[in-house]
Short mmCIF file of C-alpha atoms in Angstrom, two decimals:
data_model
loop_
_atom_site.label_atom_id
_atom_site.label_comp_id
_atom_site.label_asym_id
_atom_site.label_seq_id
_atom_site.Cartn_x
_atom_site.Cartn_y
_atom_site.Cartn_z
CA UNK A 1 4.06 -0.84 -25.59
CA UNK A 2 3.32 -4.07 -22.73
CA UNK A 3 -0.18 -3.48 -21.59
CA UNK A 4 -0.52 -2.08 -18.37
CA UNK A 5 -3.48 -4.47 -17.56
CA UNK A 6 -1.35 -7.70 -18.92
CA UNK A 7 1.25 -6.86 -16.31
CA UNK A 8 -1.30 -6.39 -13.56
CA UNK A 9 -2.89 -9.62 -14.29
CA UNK A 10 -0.14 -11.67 -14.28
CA UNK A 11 1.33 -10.06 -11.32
CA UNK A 12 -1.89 -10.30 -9.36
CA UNK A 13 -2.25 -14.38 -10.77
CA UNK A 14 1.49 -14.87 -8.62
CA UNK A 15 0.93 -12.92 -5.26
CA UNK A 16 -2.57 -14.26 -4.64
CA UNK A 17 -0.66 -18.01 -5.40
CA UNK A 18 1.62 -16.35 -2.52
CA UNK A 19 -0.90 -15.02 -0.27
CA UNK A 20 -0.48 -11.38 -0.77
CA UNK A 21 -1.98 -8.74 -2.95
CA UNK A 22 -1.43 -6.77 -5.60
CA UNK A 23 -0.50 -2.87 -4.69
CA UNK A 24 0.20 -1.18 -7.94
CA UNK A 25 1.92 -2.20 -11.68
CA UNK A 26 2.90 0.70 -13.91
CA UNK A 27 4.04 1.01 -17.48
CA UNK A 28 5.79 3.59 -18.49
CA UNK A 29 6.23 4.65 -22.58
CA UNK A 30 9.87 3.55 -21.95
CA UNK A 31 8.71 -0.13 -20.95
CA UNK A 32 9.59 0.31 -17.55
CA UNK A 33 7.81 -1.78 -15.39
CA UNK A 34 7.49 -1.35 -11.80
CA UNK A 35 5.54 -3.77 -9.79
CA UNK A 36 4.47 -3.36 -6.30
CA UNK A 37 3.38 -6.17 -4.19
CA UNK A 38 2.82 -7.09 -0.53
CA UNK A 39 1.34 -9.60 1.90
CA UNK A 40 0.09 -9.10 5.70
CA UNK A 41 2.91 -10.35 7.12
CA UNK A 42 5.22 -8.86 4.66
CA UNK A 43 6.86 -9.45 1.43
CA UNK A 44 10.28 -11.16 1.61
CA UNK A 45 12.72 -11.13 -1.63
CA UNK A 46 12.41 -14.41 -2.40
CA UNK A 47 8.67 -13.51 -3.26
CA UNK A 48 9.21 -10.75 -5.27
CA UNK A 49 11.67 -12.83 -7.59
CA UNK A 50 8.90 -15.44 -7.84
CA UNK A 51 6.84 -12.78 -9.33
CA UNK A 52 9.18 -11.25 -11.44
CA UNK A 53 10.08 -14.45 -13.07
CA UNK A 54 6.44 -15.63 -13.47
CA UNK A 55 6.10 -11.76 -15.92
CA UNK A 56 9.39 -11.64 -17.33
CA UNK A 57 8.44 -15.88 -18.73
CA UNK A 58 4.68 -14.44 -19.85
CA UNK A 59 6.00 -11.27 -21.49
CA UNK A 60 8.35 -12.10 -24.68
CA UNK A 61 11.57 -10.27 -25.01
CA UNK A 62 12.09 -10.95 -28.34
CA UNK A 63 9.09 -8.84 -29.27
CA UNK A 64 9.04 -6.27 -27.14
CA UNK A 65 11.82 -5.41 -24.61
CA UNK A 66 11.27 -4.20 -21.31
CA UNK A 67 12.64 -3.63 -17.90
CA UNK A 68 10.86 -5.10 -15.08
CA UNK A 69 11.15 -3.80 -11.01
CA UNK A 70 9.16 -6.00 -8.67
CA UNK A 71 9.47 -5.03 -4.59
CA UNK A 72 7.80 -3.70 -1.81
CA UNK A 73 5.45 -0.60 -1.88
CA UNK A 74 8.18 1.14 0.83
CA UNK A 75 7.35 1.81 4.34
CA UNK A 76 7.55 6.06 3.14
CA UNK A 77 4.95 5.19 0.17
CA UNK A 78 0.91 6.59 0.92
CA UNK A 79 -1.30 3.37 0.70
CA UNK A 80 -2.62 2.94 -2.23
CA UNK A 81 -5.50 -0.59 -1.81
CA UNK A 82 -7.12 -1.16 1.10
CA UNK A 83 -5.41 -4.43 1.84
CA UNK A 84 -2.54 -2.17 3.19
CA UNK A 85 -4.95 -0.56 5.78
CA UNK A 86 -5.97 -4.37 7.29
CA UNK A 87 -1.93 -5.20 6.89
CA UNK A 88 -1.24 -1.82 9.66
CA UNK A 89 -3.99 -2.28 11.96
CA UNK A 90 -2.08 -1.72 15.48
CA UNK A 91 0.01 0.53 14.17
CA UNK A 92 0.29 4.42 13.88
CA UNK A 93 -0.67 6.45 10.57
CA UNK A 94 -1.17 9.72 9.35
CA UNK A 95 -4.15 10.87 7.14
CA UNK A 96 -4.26 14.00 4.94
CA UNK A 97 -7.80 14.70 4.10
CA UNK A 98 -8.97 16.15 0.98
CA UNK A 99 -9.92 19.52 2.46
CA UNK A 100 -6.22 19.37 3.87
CA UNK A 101 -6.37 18.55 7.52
CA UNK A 102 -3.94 16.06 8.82
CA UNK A 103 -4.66 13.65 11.35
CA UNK A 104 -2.32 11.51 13.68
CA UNK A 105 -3.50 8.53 15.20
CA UNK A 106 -3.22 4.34 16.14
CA UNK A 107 -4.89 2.50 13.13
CA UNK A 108 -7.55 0.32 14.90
CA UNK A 109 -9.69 -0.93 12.59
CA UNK A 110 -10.70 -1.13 9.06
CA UNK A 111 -14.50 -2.11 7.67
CA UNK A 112 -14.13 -0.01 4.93
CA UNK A 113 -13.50 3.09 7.04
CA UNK A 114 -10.75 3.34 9.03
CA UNK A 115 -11.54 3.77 12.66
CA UNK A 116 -8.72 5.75 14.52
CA UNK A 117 -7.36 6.46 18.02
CA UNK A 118 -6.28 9.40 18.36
CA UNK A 119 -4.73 11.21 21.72
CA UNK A 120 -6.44 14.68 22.59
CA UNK A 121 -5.13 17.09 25.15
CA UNK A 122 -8.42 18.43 26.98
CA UNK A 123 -7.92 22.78 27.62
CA UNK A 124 -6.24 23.46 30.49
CA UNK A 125 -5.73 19.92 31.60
CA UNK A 126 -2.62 17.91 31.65
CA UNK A 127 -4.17 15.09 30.51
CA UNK A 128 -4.26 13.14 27.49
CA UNK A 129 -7.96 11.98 26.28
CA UNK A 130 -7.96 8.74 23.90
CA UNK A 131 -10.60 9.01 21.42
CA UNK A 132 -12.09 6.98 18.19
CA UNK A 133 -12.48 8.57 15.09
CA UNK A 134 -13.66 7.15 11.69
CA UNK A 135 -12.84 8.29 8.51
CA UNK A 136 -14.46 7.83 5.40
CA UNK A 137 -12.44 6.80 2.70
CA UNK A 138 -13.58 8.99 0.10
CA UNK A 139 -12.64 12.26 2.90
CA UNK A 140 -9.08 10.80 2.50
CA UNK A 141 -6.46 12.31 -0.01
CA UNK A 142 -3.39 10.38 1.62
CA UNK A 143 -2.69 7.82 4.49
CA UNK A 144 0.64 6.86 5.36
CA UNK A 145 2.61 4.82 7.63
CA UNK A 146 4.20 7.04 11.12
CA UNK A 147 8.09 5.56 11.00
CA UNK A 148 9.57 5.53 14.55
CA UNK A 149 13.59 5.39 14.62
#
């Protein structure tokens, strides 16, 4: 079996020589490899067939044969490194917290927390309040990206 931490390597050697960052790389026992990378701008294809050229001329073939996937984490797809948390500030997320709240809000900063704004409707008012709220990473189960059609 291709070692999971081979792939990761050589993926993360290519994106940083790109200016992104490495999201995930996974091996399964079927030596299928799916590699998920990004930048801040976003990833375009040409990118992602840089790096999957760069592994598929580092891994040999002839020894062990594998199946290689190389593309963008997904706009549906939880974040996974923090990288993707600088890449959204501005934009609108959900969080699922460990003890299984949910909370909606504008992404407006990351330090290491992630500091949102979220809108609260005061009791018996018609108004909407804006308020900051940070979050502790480790409170945080899942985070994901609020798609607007």
């Amino acid at each position: 079996m291709i070692a999971e931490e081979r792939v990761q390597q050589l993926a993360r050697e290519k994106v940083l020589e790109l200016g992104g960052f490495l999201v995930s790389a996974k091996v399964s026992m079927q030596n299928e490899i799916q590699v998920f990378v990004d930048k801040a701008e976003g990833i375009l294809i040409t990118e992602c067939l840089q790096i999957s050229r760069h592994i598929e001329n580092e891994l040999d073939r002839e020894i062990e044969d594998f199946q290689l996937s190389v593309s963008s984490p997904g706009l549906s797809k939880a974040f996974l490194v923090e990288q993707q948390y600088q890449k959204n500030i501005g934009k609108e997320i959900v969080v699922k917290l460990r003890q299984g709240k949910k909370i909606k809000g504008k992404l407006i900063a990351f330090d290491g927390n992630i500091v949102l704004e979220i809108n609260k409707k005061e009791k018996g008012k018609k108004q909407i309040k804006k308020e900051e709220k940070v979050i502790l990473l480790e409170e945080i189960k899942e985070t994901k990206l609020v798609i607007k059609f």
